Coordinates of C-alpha atoms in Angstrom, one line a residue:
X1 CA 204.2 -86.6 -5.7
X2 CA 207.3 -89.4 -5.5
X3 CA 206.9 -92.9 -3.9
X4 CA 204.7 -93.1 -1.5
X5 CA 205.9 -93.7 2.2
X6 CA 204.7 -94.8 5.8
X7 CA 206.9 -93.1 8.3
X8 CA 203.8 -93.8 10.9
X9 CA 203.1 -96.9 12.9
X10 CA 201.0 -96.6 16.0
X11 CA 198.6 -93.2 16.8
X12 CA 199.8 -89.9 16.8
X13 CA 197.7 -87.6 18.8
X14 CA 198.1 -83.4 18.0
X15 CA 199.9 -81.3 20.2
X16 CA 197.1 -78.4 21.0
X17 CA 199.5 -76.5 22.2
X18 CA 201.2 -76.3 19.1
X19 CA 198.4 -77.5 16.3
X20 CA 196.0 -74.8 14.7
X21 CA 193.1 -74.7 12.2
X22 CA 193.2 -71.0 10.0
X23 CA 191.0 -70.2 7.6
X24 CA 191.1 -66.8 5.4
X25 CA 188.2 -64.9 2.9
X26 CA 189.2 -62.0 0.7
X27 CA 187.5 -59.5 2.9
X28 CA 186.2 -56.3 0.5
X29 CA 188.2 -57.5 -2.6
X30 CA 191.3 -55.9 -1.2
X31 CA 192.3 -58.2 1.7
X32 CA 192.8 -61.4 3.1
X33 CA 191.0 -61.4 6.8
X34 CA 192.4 -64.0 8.7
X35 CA 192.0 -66.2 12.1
X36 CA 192.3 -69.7 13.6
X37 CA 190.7 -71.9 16.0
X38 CA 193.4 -72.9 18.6
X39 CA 191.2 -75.4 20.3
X40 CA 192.3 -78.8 17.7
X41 CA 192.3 -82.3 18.2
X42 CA 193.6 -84.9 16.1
X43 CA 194.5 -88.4 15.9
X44 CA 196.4 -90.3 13.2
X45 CA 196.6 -93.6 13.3
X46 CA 197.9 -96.7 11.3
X47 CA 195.8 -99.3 10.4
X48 CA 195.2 -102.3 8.0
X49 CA 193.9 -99.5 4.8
X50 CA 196.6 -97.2 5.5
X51 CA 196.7 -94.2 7.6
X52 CA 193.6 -92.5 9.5
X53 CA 193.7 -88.7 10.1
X54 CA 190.8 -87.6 11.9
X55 CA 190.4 -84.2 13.8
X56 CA 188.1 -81.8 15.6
X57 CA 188.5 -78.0 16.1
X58 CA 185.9 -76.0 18.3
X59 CA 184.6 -72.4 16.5
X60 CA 184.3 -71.2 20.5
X61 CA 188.1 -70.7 20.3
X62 CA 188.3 -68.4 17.2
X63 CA 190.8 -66.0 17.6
X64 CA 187.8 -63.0 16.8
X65 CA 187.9 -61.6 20.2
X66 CA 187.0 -57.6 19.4
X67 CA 184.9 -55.9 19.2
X68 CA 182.4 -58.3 21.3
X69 CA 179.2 -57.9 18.3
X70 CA 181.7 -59.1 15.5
X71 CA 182.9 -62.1 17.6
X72 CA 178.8 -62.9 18.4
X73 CA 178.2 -62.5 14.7
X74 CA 180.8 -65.0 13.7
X75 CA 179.7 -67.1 15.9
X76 CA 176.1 -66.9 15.5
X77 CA 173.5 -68.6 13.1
X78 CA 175.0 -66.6 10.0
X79 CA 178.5 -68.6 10.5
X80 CA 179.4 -71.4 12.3
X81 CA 176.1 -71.3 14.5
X82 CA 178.3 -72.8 17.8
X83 CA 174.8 -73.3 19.9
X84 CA 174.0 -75.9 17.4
X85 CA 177.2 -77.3 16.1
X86 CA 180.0 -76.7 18.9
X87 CA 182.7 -78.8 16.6
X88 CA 184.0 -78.3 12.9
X89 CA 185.1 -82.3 11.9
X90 CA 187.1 -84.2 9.7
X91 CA 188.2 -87.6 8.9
X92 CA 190.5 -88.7 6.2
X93 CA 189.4 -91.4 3.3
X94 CA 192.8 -91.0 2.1
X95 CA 195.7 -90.2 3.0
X96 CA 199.1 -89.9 0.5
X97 CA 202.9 -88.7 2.2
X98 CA 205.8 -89.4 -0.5
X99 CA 209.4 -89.4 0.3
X100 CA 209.8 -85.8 -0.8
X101 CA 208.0 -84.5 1.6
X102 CA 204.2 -84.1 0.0
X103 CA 201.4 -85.0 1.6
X104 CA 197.8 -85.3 -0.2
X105 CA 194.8 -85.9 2.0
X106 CA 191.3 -86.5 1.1
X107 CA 188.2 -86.9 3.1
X108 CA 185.0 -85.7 5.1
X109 CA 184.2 -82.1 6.6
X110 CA 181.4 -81.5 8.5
X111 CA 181.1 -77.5 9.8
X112 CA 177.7 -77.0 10.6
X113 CA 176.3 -80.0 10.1
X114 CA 177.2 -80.5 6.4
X115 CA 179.0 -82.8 5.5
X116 CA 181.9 -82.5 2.1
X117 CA 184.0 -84.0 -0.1
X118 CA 187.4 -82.1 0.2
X119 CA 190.9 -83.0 -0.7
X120 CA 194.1 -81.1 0.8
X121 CA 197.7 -80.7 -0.2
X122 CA 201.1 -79.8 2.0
X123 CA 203.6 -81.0 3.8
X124 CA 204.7 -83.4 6.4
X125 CA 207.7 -83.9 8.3
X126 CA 209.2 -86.8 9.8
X127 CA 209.9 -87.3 13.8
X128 CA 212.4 -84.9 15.4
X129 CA 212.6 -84.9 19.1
X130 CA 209.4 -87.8 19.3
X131 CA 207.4 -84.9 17.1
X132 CA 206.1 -85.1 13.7
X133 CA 204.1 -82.7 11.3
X134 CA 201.7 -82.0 8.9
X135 CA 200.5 -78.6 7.2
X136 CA 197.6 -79.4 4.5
X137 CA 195.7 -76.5 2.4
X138 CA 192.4 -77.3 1.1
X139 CA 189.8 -74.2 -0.3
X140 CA 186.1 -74.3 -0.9
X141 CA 183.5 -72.2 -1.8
X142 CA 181.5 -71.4 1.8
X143 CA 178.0 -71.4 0.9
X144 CA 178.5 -75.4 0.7
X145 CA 178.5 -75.1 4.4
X146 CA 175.6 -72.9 4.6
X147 CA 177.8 -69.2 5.2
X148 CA 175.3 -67.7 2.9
X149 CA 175.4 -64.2 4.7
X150 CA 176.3 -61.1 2.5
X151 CA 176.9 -57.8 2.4
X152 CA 176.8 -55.0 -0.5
X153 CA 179.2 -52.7 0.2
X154 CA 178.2 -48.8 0.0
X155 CA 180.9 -48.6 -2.8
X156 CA 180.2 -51.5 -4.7
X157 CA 181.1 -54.9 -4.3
X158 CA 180.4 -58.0 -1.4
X159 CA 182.1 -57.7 1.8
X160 CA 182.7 -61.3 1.5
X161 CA 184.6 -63.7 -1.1
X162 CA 182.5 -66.8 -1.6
X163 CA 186.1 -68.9 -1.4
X164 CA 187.4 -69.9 1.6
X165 CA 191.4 -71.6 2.4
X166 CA 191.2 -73.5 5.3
X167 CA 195.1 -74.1 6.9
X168 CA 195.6 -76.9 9.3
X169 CA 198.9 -77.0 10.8
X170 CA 199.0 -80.0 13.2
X171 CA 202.5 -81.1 15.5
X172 CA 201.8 -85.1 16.4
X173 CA 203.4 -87.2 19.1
X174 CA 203.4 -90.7 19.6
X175 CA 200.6 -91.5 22.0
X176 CA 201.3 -93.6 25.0
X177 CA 201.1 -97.4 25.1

């Protein structure tokens, strides 16, 4: 990354219109199956240690709509068990944007109740029209967050990578005085 930069004063607050979470899991070593949450909320703010990003997305509004068991599944003990933790959070410890466009991120997510360490890389873009943006990557290995299921395939293999990439792609406004 070049020099560092603070292009933010104030708190931004996510468009949810226009802000996602994705993740994606090689899905029987041939593919990437993908989805998103659409229902994000996120607030970054300036303060006296730099800049705060801190965000919520609820599992409830994966895109998984069909068929109805896969959906329940995904939703269900197994996954992101929504009964007991309705909200996948984070909140930055750190957060890097250079003059080049970079952004680093580090800080806490909690899906499911567990709490980690993660760190993310991307992109942020500067106000145009009273918006800004940022697009971070980060990828973990699931079972850290208790997604132990499995599945043997007939022909060999897991159903399931262990990795994970998580995509957060977040449009920020000013928030009102």
């Amino acid at each position: 990354m070049t020099t560092a930069v603070q292009p933010f004063s104030g708190t931004y607050v996510s468009d949810p219109v226009h802000s996602s979470f994705g993740f994606a899991v090689r899905y029987a070593g041939v593919s990437d199956f993908r989805g998103t949450l659409s229902d994000v909320r996120a607030t970054l703010t300036d303060g006296d240690d730099g800049l705060l990003l801190e965000g919520a997305a609820r599992p409830e509004s994966i895109s998984i709509q069909d068929p109805p068991q896969f959906r329940a599944h995904v939703l269900g003990p197994e996954f992101f068990d929504v009964e007991h933790h309705p909200e996948v959070t984070f909140r930055s410890t750190r957060v890097e944007l250079a003059d080049d466009g970079s952004a680093r991120v580090e800080g806490e997510l909690t899906i499911r109740g567990t709490t980690r360490p993660v760190s993310a890389t991307g992109t942020w873009s500067g106000s145009n029209g009273g918006k800004s943006g940022i697009s971070l990557e980060t990828s973990f290995d699931r079972r850290d967050f208790g997604f132990d299921w499995q599945m043997e395939l007939p022909s060999g293999g897991e159903a399931l990578d262990w990795r994970v990439t998580l995509t957060v792609d977040l449009v920020l406004a000013e928030a009102d005085g």
